[in-house]
Short mmCIF file of C-alpha atoms and ligand atoms in Angstrom, two decimals:
data_model
loop_
_atom_site.label_atom_id
_atom_site.label_comp_id
_atom_site.label_asym_id
_atom_site.label_seq_id
_atom_site.Cartn_x
_atom_site.Cartn_y
_atom_site.Cartn_z
CA MET A 4 17.79 2.61 10.83
CA ILE A 5 15.44 -0.31 10.29
CA PRO A 6 12.08 0.86 8.93
CA PHE A 7 8.93 -0.98 9.98
CA LEU A 8 8.04 -1.56 6.33
CA ASP A 9 10.10 -0.16 3.45
CA LEU A 10 7.61 0.03 0.58
CA GLN A 11 10.08 1.91 -1.60
CA ARG A 12 12.64 -0.89 -1.34
CA PHE A 13 9.90 -3.44 -2.04
CA GLN A 14 8.60 -1.52 -5.03
CA ALA A 15 12.10 -1.10 -6.51
CA ARG A 16 12.43 -4.88 -6.88
CA HIS A 17 9.49 -4.95 -9.27
CA GLY A 18 10.57 -1.69 -10.99
CA PRO A 19 10.77 -2.48 -14.73
CA ALA A 20 7.83 -4.94 -14.77
CA ILE A 21 5.59 -2.42 -13.02
CA VAL A 22 6.61 0.42 -15.33
CA GLU A 23 5.85 -1.85 -18.28
CA ALA A 24 2.40 -2.64 -16.82
CA LEU A 25 1.63 1.02 -16.19
CA SER A 26 2.55 2.08 -19.73
CA ARG A 27 0.63 -0.83 -21.23
CA VAL A 28 -2.55 0.30 -19.47
CA ALA A 29 -1.93 3.99 -20.18
CA ALA A 30 -1.65 3.22 -23.90
CA SER A 31 -4.61 0.83 -23.99
CA GLY A 32 -7.51 3.27 -23.72
CA ARG A 33 -9.23 0.85 -21.26
CA TYR A 34 -9.13 2.03 -17.65
CA VAL A 35 -12.12 0.53 -15.81
CA LEU A 36 -13.62 -3.00 -16.10
CA GLY A 37 -11.28 -4.07 -18.88
CA PRO A 38 -8.97 -6.95 -19.81
CA GLU A 39 -6.39 -6.41 -17.02
CA LEU A 40 -9.09 -6.81 -14.37
CA GLU A 41 -10.48 -9.88 -16.08
CA ALA A 42 -7.03 -11.45 -16.27
CA PHE A 43 -6.20 -10.57 -12.66
CA GLU A 44 -9.52 -11.96 -11.44
CA SER A 45 -8.92 -15.32 -13.08
CA GLU A 46 -5.26 -15.45 -11.96
CA PHE A 47 -6.15 -14.55 -8.36
CA ALA A 48 -9.03 -17.04 -8.28
CA ALA A 49 -6.64 -19.76 -9.48
CA PHE A 50 -4.08 -18.72 -6.86
CA CYS A 51 -6.70 -19.08 -4.10
CA GLY A 52 -8.06 -22.32 -5.57
CA VAL A 53 -11.59 -20.95 -6.09
CA ARG A 54 -13.83 -20.47 -9.13
CA HIS A 55 -14.46 -16.71 -8.89
CA ALA A 56 -12.71 -13.52 -7.87
CA VAL A 57 -14.46 -10.15 -8.12
CA GLY A 58 -12.27 -7.03 -7.98
CA VAL A 59 -13.54 -4.04 -5.99
CA ALA A 60 -12.17 -0.70 -4.80
CA ASN A 61 -10.83 -1.72 -1.37
CA GLY A 62 -11.00 -4.31 1.40
CA LEU A 63 -13.80 -2.63 3.32
CA ASP A 64 -16.02 -2.70 0.23
CA ALA A 65 -15.07 -6.34 -0.36
CA LEU A 66 -16.36 -7.26 3.11
CA HIS A 67 -19.40 -5.02 2.98
CA LEU A 68 -20.49 -6.14 -0.50
CA ALA A 69 -19.95 -9.82 0.39
CA LEU A 70 -22.38 -9.40 3.31
CA ARG A 71 -24.86 -7.47 1.16
CA ALA A 72 -24.73 -10.08 -1.61
CA MET A 73 -25.66 -12.67 1.05
CA GLY A 74 -28.73 -10.63 1.92
CA ILE A 75 -27.51 -9.49 5.33
CA GLY A 76 -29.11 -6.26 6.50
CA ALA A 77 -31.10 -4.44 9.18
CA GLY A 78 -32.08 -6.59 12.16
CA ASP A 79 -29.37 -9.18 11.51
CA GLU A 80 -26.43 -9.97 13.76
CA VAL A 81 -22.97 -10.86 12.50
CA ILE A 82 -20.32 -12.39 14.76
CA VAL A 83 -16.95 -10.60 14.53
CA PRO A 84 -13.69 -10.88 16.49
CA SER A 85 -13.33 -8.43 19.39
CA HIS A 86 -9.68 -7.94 18.38
CA THR A 87 -9.39 -6.89 14.73
CA PHE A 88 -8.96 -3.88 12.45
CA ILE A 89 -12.11 -1.75 12.62
CA ALA A 90 -13.02 -2.41 8.96
CA THR A 91 -14.34 -5.85 9.98
CA TRP A 92 -16.92 -4.18 12.24
CA LEU A 93 -17.64 -1.29 9.87
CA ALA A 94 -18.56 -3.68 7.05
CA VAL A 95 -21.32 -5.09 9.28
CA SER A 96 -22.53 -1.64 10.35
CA LEU A 97 -22.58 -0.43 6.72
CA CYS A 98 -25.14 -3.18 5.94
CA GLY A 99 -27.36 -1.98 8.78
CA ALA A 100 -26.59 -5.16 10.74
CA VAL A 101 -25.12 -5.35 14.25
CA PRO A 102 -21.59 -6.63 15.00
CA VAL A 103 -21.52 -9.14 17.86
CA PRO A 104 -17.96 -9.29 19.23
CA VAL A 105 -16.44 -12.61 20.30
CA GLU A 106 -13.10 -12.90 22.07
CA PRO A 107 -10.14 -14.62 20.35
CA VAL A 108 -7.91 -17.51 21.37
CA GLU A 109 -5.11 -15.52 22.98
CA ALA A 110 -2.23 -17.60 21.66
CA THR A 111 -3.18 -17.04 18.01
CA CYS A 112 -5.33 -13.88 18.17
CA THR A 113 -7.99 -15.54 15.97
CA LEU A 114 -11.67 -16.25 16.64
CA ASP A 115 -12.39 -18.86 19.34
CA PRO A 116 -14.95 -21.38 17.97
CA ASP A 117 -16.24 -22.29 21.47
CA ARG A 118 -16.99 -18.67 22.26
CA VAL A 119 -18.58 -18.26 18.82
CA ARG A 120 -20.98 -21.10 19.58
CA ALA A 121 -21.97 -19.42 22.84
CA ALA A 122 -22.67 -16.12 21.03
CA ILE A 123 -25.01 -17.55 18.36
CA GLY A 124 -28.60 -16.36 18.83
CA PRO A 125 -31.88 -16.21 16.86
CA ARG A 126 -30.76 -13.13 14.87
CA THR A 127 -27.27 -14.39 14.00
CA LYS A 128 -26.87 -14.60 10.21
CA ALA A 129 -23.13 -14.81 9.63
CA ILE A 130 -19.66 -15.15 11.10
CA ILE A 131 -16.68 -13.11 9.90
CA ALA A 132 -13.44 -14.95 10.65
CA VAL A 133 -10.39 -12.68 10.42
CA HIS A 134 -7.04 -14.27 9.53
CA LEU A 135 -5.37 -11.68 11.73
CA TYR A 136 -1.65 -10.92 11.31
CA GLY A 137 -1.57 -13.52 8.49
CA GLN A 138 -2.61 -16.58 10.52
CA PRO A 139 -5.72 -18.45 9.32
CA ALA A 140 -8.51 -18.74 11.86
CA ASP A 141 -9.69 -22.25 12.83
CA MET A 142 -11.86 -22.59 9.72
CA ALA A 143 -12.64 -26.31 10.07
CA ALA A 144 -14.30 -25.72 13.45
CA LEU A 145 -16.05 -22.56 12.23
CA ARG A 146 -17.37 -24.34 9.10
CA THR A 147 -18.87 -27.04 11.31
CA LEU A 148 -20.63 -24.39 13.41
CA ALA A 149 -21.83 -22.50 10.33
CA HIS A 150 -23.37 -25.69 8.88
CA GLN A 151 -24.92 -26.70 12.17
CA TYR A 152 -26.62 -23.32 12.71
CA GLY A 153 -27.27 -22.39 9.06
CA LEU A 154 -24.96 -19.35 9.11
CA ARG A 155 -22.91 -17.79 6.34
CA LEU A 156 -19.15 -17.88 6.89
CA VAL A 157 -17.07 -14.98 5.55
CA GLU A 158 -13.28 -14.79 5.67
CA ASP A 159 -11.61 -11.44 6.25
CA ALA A 160 -8.40 -12.38 4.44
CA ALA A 161 -7.05 -8.82 4.14
CA GLN A 162 -3.89 -9.81 6.03
CA ALA A 163 -3.46 -13.36 4.76
CA HIS A 164 -3.03 -13.63 0.96
CA GLY A 165 -1.54 -17.07 0.35
CA ALA A 166 -1.92 -18.50 3.87
CA ARG A 167 -3.13 -22.09 4.20
CA ASP A 168 -5.23 -24.07 6.66
CA HIS A 169 -5.06 -27.89 6.42
CA GLY A 170 -3.18 -27.36 3.15
CA ARG A 171 -5.92 -25.24 1.53
CA ARG A 172 -5.53 -21.58 0.70
CA VAL A 173 -7.52 -18.94 2.51
CA GLY A 174 -10.06 -17.41 0.16
CA GLY A 175 -11.80 -20.75 -0.36
CA LEU A 176 -12.43 -21.79 3.24
CA GLY A 177 -15.86 -20.22 3.76
CA ASP A 178 -18.80 -19.01 1.63
CA ALA A 179 -16.82 -15.95 0.49
CA ALA A 180 -13.60 -14.17 1.38
CA ALA A 181 -12.65 -10.50 1.32
CA PHE A 182 -9.14 -9.34 0.39
CA SER A 183 -7.54 -5.90 0.55
CA PHE A 184 -4.73 -4.81 -1.78
CA TYR A 185 -3.83 -1.72 0.25
CA PRO A 186 -0.10 -1.04 -0.44
CA GLY A 187 1.21 -2.50 2.83
CA LYS A 188 -0.65 -5.83 2.59
CA ASN A 189 1.11 -9.05 1.51
CA LEU A 190 -0.28 -8.42 -1.99
CA GLY A 191 -0.44 -4.65 -2.39
CA ALA A 192 -1.36 -2.30 -5.24
CA LEU A 193 -0.09 1.24 -5.86
CA GLY A 194 -3.18 2.58 -4.14
CA ASP A 195 -6.44 1.06 -2.93
CA GLY A 196 -7.87 -2.22 -4.16
CA GLY A 197 -9.78 -5.27 -2.99
CA ALA A 198 -11.46 -8.49 -4.11
CA ILE A 199 -13.99 -11.09 -3.06
CA THR A 200 -13.31 -14.76 -3.77
CA THR A 201 -15.98 -17.47 -3.79
CA ASP A 202 -16.95 -20.81 -5.34
CA ASN A 203 -20.57 -19.67 -5.52
CA GLY A 204 -21.38 -18.52 -9.06
CA ALA A 205 -24.68 -16.84 -8.16
CA LEU A 206 -22.99 -14.88 -5.37
CA ALA A 207 -20.19 -13.80 -7.73
CA ALA A 208 -22.79 -12.58 -10.26
CA ARG A 209 -24.57 -10.53 -7.57
CA LEU A 210 -21.23 -9.03 -6.54
CA ARG A 211 -20.39 -8.08 -10.14
CA ALA A 212 -23.68 -6.21 -10.31
CA LEU A 213 -23.36 -4.64 -6.84
CA ARG A 214 -19.88 -3.19 -7.53
CA ASN A 215 -21.13 -1.57 -10.76
CA TYR A 216 -24.26 0.42 -9.78
CA GLY A 217 -26.31 -2.75 -9.42
CA SER A 218 -26.18 -3.20 -13.16
CA THR A 219 -26.09 -6.42 -15.17
CA ALA A 220 -26.76 -4.73 -18.52
CA LYS A 221 -25.59 -1.17 -19.25
CA TYR A 222 -28.08 1.41 -17.90
CA HIS A 223 -30.34 -1.26 -16.36
CA HIS A 224 -30.16 -1.34 -12.56
CA ASP A 225 -31.74 -4.30 -10.76
CA VAL A 226 -30.48 -3.42 -7.27
CA ALA A 227 -29.21 -0.25 -5.59
CA GLY A 228 -25.51 -0.97 -6.00
CA VAL A 229 -22.39 1.12 -5.51
CA ASN A 230 -19.41 2.21 -7.58
CA SER A 231 -16.58 0.03 -6.27
CA ARG A 232 -14.31 -1.29 -9.01
CA LEU A 233 -10.66 -2.33 -9.22
CA ASP A 234 -9.01 -0.06 -11.83
CA GLU A 235 -7.10 -1.49 -14.78
CA ILE A 236 -3.89 0.17 -13.53
CA GLN A 237 -4.12 -1.52 -10.14
CA ALA A 238 -5.11 -4.86 -11.68
CA ALA A 239 -2.07 -4.73 -13.99
CA VAL A 240 0.25 -3.94 -11.04
CA LEU A 241 -1.28 -6.74 -8.96
CA ARG A 242 -0.72 -9.24 -11.79
CA VAL A 243 3.01 -8.46 -11.64
CA LYS A 244 3.19 -8.78 -7.86
CA LEU A 245 1.08 -11.94 -7.69
CA ARG A 246 3.89 -13.78 -9.50
CA THR A 247 6.26 -13.35 -6.55
CA LEU A 248 3.71 -13.58 -3.72
CA ASP A 249 4.59 -17.15 -2.73
CA ALA A 250 8.32 -16.35 -2.72
CA ASP A 251 7.69 -13.16 -0.73
CA ASN A 252 5.62 -15.08 1.81
CA GLY A 253 8.42 -17.68 2.01
CA HIS A 254 10.86 -14.93 2.96
CA ARG A 255 8.46 -13.67 5.65
CA ARG A 256 8.25 -17.23 6.99
CA ALA A 257 12.05 -17.49 7.23
CA LEU A 258 12.23 -14.17 9.10
CA ALA A 259 9.46 -15.25 11.47
CA ALA A 260 11.35 -18.49 12.20
CA ARG A 261 14.43 -16.41 13.02
CA TYR A 262 12.47 -14.11 15.33
CA LEU A 263 10.85 -17.08 17.10
CA ALA A 264 14.18 -18.84 17.65
CA ARG A 265 16.02 -15.73 18.81
CA LEU A 266 13.28 -14.44 21.14
CA ASP A 267 12.34 -17.83 22.58
CA ALA A 268 14.32 -17.28 25.78
CA SER A 269 13.03 -13.74 26.33
CA ASP A 270 10.04 -12.88 28.47
CA LEU A 271 8.11 -11.64 25.45
CA ILE A 272 4.93 -13.55 24.66
CA LEU A 273 5.49 -14.87 21.13
CA PRO A 274 2.86 -15.67 18.52
CA GLN A 275 1.88 -19.33 18.42
CA VAL A 276 0.90 -21.17 15.28
CA ARG A 277 -2.11 -23.47 15.41
CA GLU A 278 -1.47 -26.98 14.10
CA ALA A 279 -2.50 -27.26 10.42
CA ALA A 280 -2.16 -23.48 9.98
CA GLU A 281 0.43 -22.03 7.59
CA PRO A 282 0.55 -18.29 8.31
CA VAL A 283 2.02 -15.70 5.96
CA TRP A 284 3.22 -13.32 8.69
CA HIS A 285 1.65 -10.10 7.46
CA LEU A 286 2.78 -8.80 10.86
CA PHE A 287 5.09 -10.25 13.50
CA VAL A 288 3.34 -9.38 16.75
CA VAL A 289 4.82 -9.98 20.20
CA ARG A 290 3.25 -9.14 23.56
CA SER A 291 4.75 -7.54 26.63
CA ALA A 292 3.35 -6.08 29.82
CA ARG A 293 6.32 -3.66 29.56
CA ARG A 294 5.53 -2.50 26.04
CA GLU A 295 6.44 1.14 26.57
CA ARG A 296 9.99 0.38 27.65
CA LEU A 297 10.47 -1.84 24.65
CA GLN A 298 9.09 0.86 22.34
CA ARG A 299 11.53 3.41 23.78
CA ARG A 300 14.50 1.09 23.28
CA LEU A 301 13.51 0.40 19.67
CA ASP A 302 13.12 4.16 19.10
CA GLU A 303 16.64 4.76 20.42
CA ARG A 304 17.99 2.23 17.95
CA GLY A 305 16.05 3.67 15.02
CA ILE A 306 13.97 0.51 14.69
CA GLY A 307 10.41 0.90 13.42
CA HIS A 308 7.46 -0.57 15.33
CA LEU A 309 3.69 -0.18 15.42
CA VAL A 310 0.74 -1.29 17.54
CA HIS A 311 -2.02 -3.27 15.79
CA TYR A 312 -4.28 -2.07 17.38
CA PRO A 313 -4.08 0.29 20.34
CA VAL A 314 -7.83 0.82 20.89
CA PRO A 315 -10.31 -2.10 20.71
CA CYS A 316 -13.22 -1.56 18.29
CA HIS A 317 -15.83 -1.41 21.09
CA ARG A 318 -13.85 1.44 22.73
CA GLN A 319 -13.74 3.54 19.54
CA GLY A 320 -15.86 6.67 19.25
CA ALA A 321 -17.53 5.08 16.24
CA TYR A 322 -18.97 2.40 18.56
CA ALA A 323 -19.61 4.51 21.65
CA GLY A 324 -23.14 4.01 22.86
CA GLY A 325 -23.24 0.36 21.81
CA ARG A 326 -24.07 -2.15 24.55
CA TRP A 327 -20.95 -4.28 24.52
CA PRO A 328 -20.19 -7.22 26.80
CA ALA A 329 -16.99 -7.22 28.88
CA LEU A 330 -14.14 -7.94 26.46
CA PRO A 331 -11.07 -8.34 28.69
CA ILE A 332 -8.94 -10.21 26.13
CA ALA A 333 -9.40 -7.50 23.50
CA GLU A 334 -8.48 -4.87 26.07
CA ARG A 335 -5.38 -6.74 27.24
CA LEU A 336 -4.20 -7.34 23.69
CA ALA A 337 -4.62 -3.64 22.88
CA ARG A 338 -2.37 -2.84 25.88
CA GLU A 339 0.31 -5.45 25.18
CA VAL A 340 0.73 -6.12 21.44
CA LEU A 341 3.72 -4.75 19.53
CA SER A 342 4.48 -5.35 15.85
CA LEU A 343 8.18 -5.72 14.98
CA PRO A 344 9.55 -5.00 11.47
CA MET A 345 8.43 -7.59 8.89
CA SER A 346 8.44 -7.48 5.10
CA PRO A 347 9.71 -9.35 2.04
CA VAL A 348 12.63 -6.89 1.79
CA LEU A 349 13.73 -7.03 5.43
CA THR A 350 17.04 -8.90 5.80
CA CYS A 351 18.02 -11.60 8.30
CA ASP A 352 20.72 -9.27 9.65
CA GLU A 353 18.09 -6.64 10.32
CA VAL A 354 15.99 -9.18 12.22
CA GLU A 355 19.08 -10.04 14.29
CA ALA A 356 19.52 -6.36 15.13
CA VAL A 357 15.88 -6.04 16.19
CA CYS A 358 16.25 -9.15 18.39
CA ASP A 359 19.45 -7.72 19.95
CA ALA A 360 17.59 -4.55 20.88
CA CYS A 361 14.68 -6.52 22.37
CA SER A 362 16.96 -8.83 24.38
CA GLU A 363 19.02 -5.94 25.82
CA GLU A 364 15.90 -4.15 26.95
CA LEU A 365 14.53 -7.26 28.61
CA GLN A 366 17.77 -7.92 30.51
CA THR A 367 17.88 -4.45 32.10
C1 LIG B 423 -6.68 -3.69 5.74
C2 LIG B 423 -7.78 -4.44 6.36
C3 LIG B 423 -9.12 -4.28 5.95
C4 LIG B 423 -9.60 -3.19 5.03
O1 LIG B 423 -8.95 -3.08 3.82
P1 LIG B 423 -8.91 -1.67 3.07
O2 LIG B 423 -8.45 -2.03 1.70
O3 LIG B 423 -7.95 -0.79 3.80
O4 LIG B 423 -10.29 -1.12 3.06
C5 LIG B 423 -10.08 -5.11 6.50
N1 LIG B 423 -9.77 -6.03 7.43
C6 LIG B 423 -8.51 -6.19 7.87
C7 LIG B 423 -8.24 -7.24 8.90
C8 LIG B 423 -7.48 -5.39 7.36
O5 LIG B 423 -6.23 -5.55 7.83
#
């Protein structure tokens, strides 16, 4: 049995430090907007190489509040990847703005800057670049476009904590970045959590108000905000896990290298890494026109696998009735992608076993 992601095994490694953090918070009498959050925000900002981090309740809120803090709303268009987790699109819809899907570069599954340029129109206000599967999007090209057309550039970094592009960490490569700390992410809490990172002090101040009922002084509400805060318990847990994030990502990188070497001769389409990109392999995603056969073989061997994602956003019920352009790449990816086991507690032997199962299937 090789689970897709063994969170219990991962958690066990941090056992005593996490228990210590939990009891510290339980005994402190401070549970919301306290010292653990403040400490985590400054440690996470330093990790990303930015001036500010603002903790919120989850990754969707991080994206949605980032857009709201930039003044994006009804009548505006925001460019999003056609192939992404639906939260990227929902954040735009929650603001009252319209998501405009743009197809990715197939080899990397990240936003294609040339297609972005072609999609920019008079109502376009922002671009959300998703660092999908842990690989940074081509941020240098997207920054150039954003400057040229006066657009805001937001990173959806929910799958890419610690990744680098041209040597710089994601989180500081646009105007603001949204992170999720959902348990299965590269940096995961014991429940929901999220954060926005930015170098823009005024934007950070607006976000601090927005997450807390639009309040800058207790019981004074300047804007109609929300309640979206990162609890002290989760902040304390994240501080423990942040310490090993680089090492954990290093392990993922070693496993990915093993997968790439072992599967090179197979007829699977393997993920490619753009030059200057240093991915953190949140997921290891291969493609096959014979996905179902591969899934069956992995099932027989007790090997976990998932599809990220089986239905493109524009085909979801939530977006039925929208007038979407033809999006053949998103549709093909939805049919062909398959995520193999990947985590900081997966062993090299387990990766070998997964590769054996894949190779056998492809020979028959
Ligand atoms: C997980 C994820 C989100 C949303 O994060 P939540 O904390 O689950 O709300 C947004 N975008 C991407 C790409 C994600 O993978």
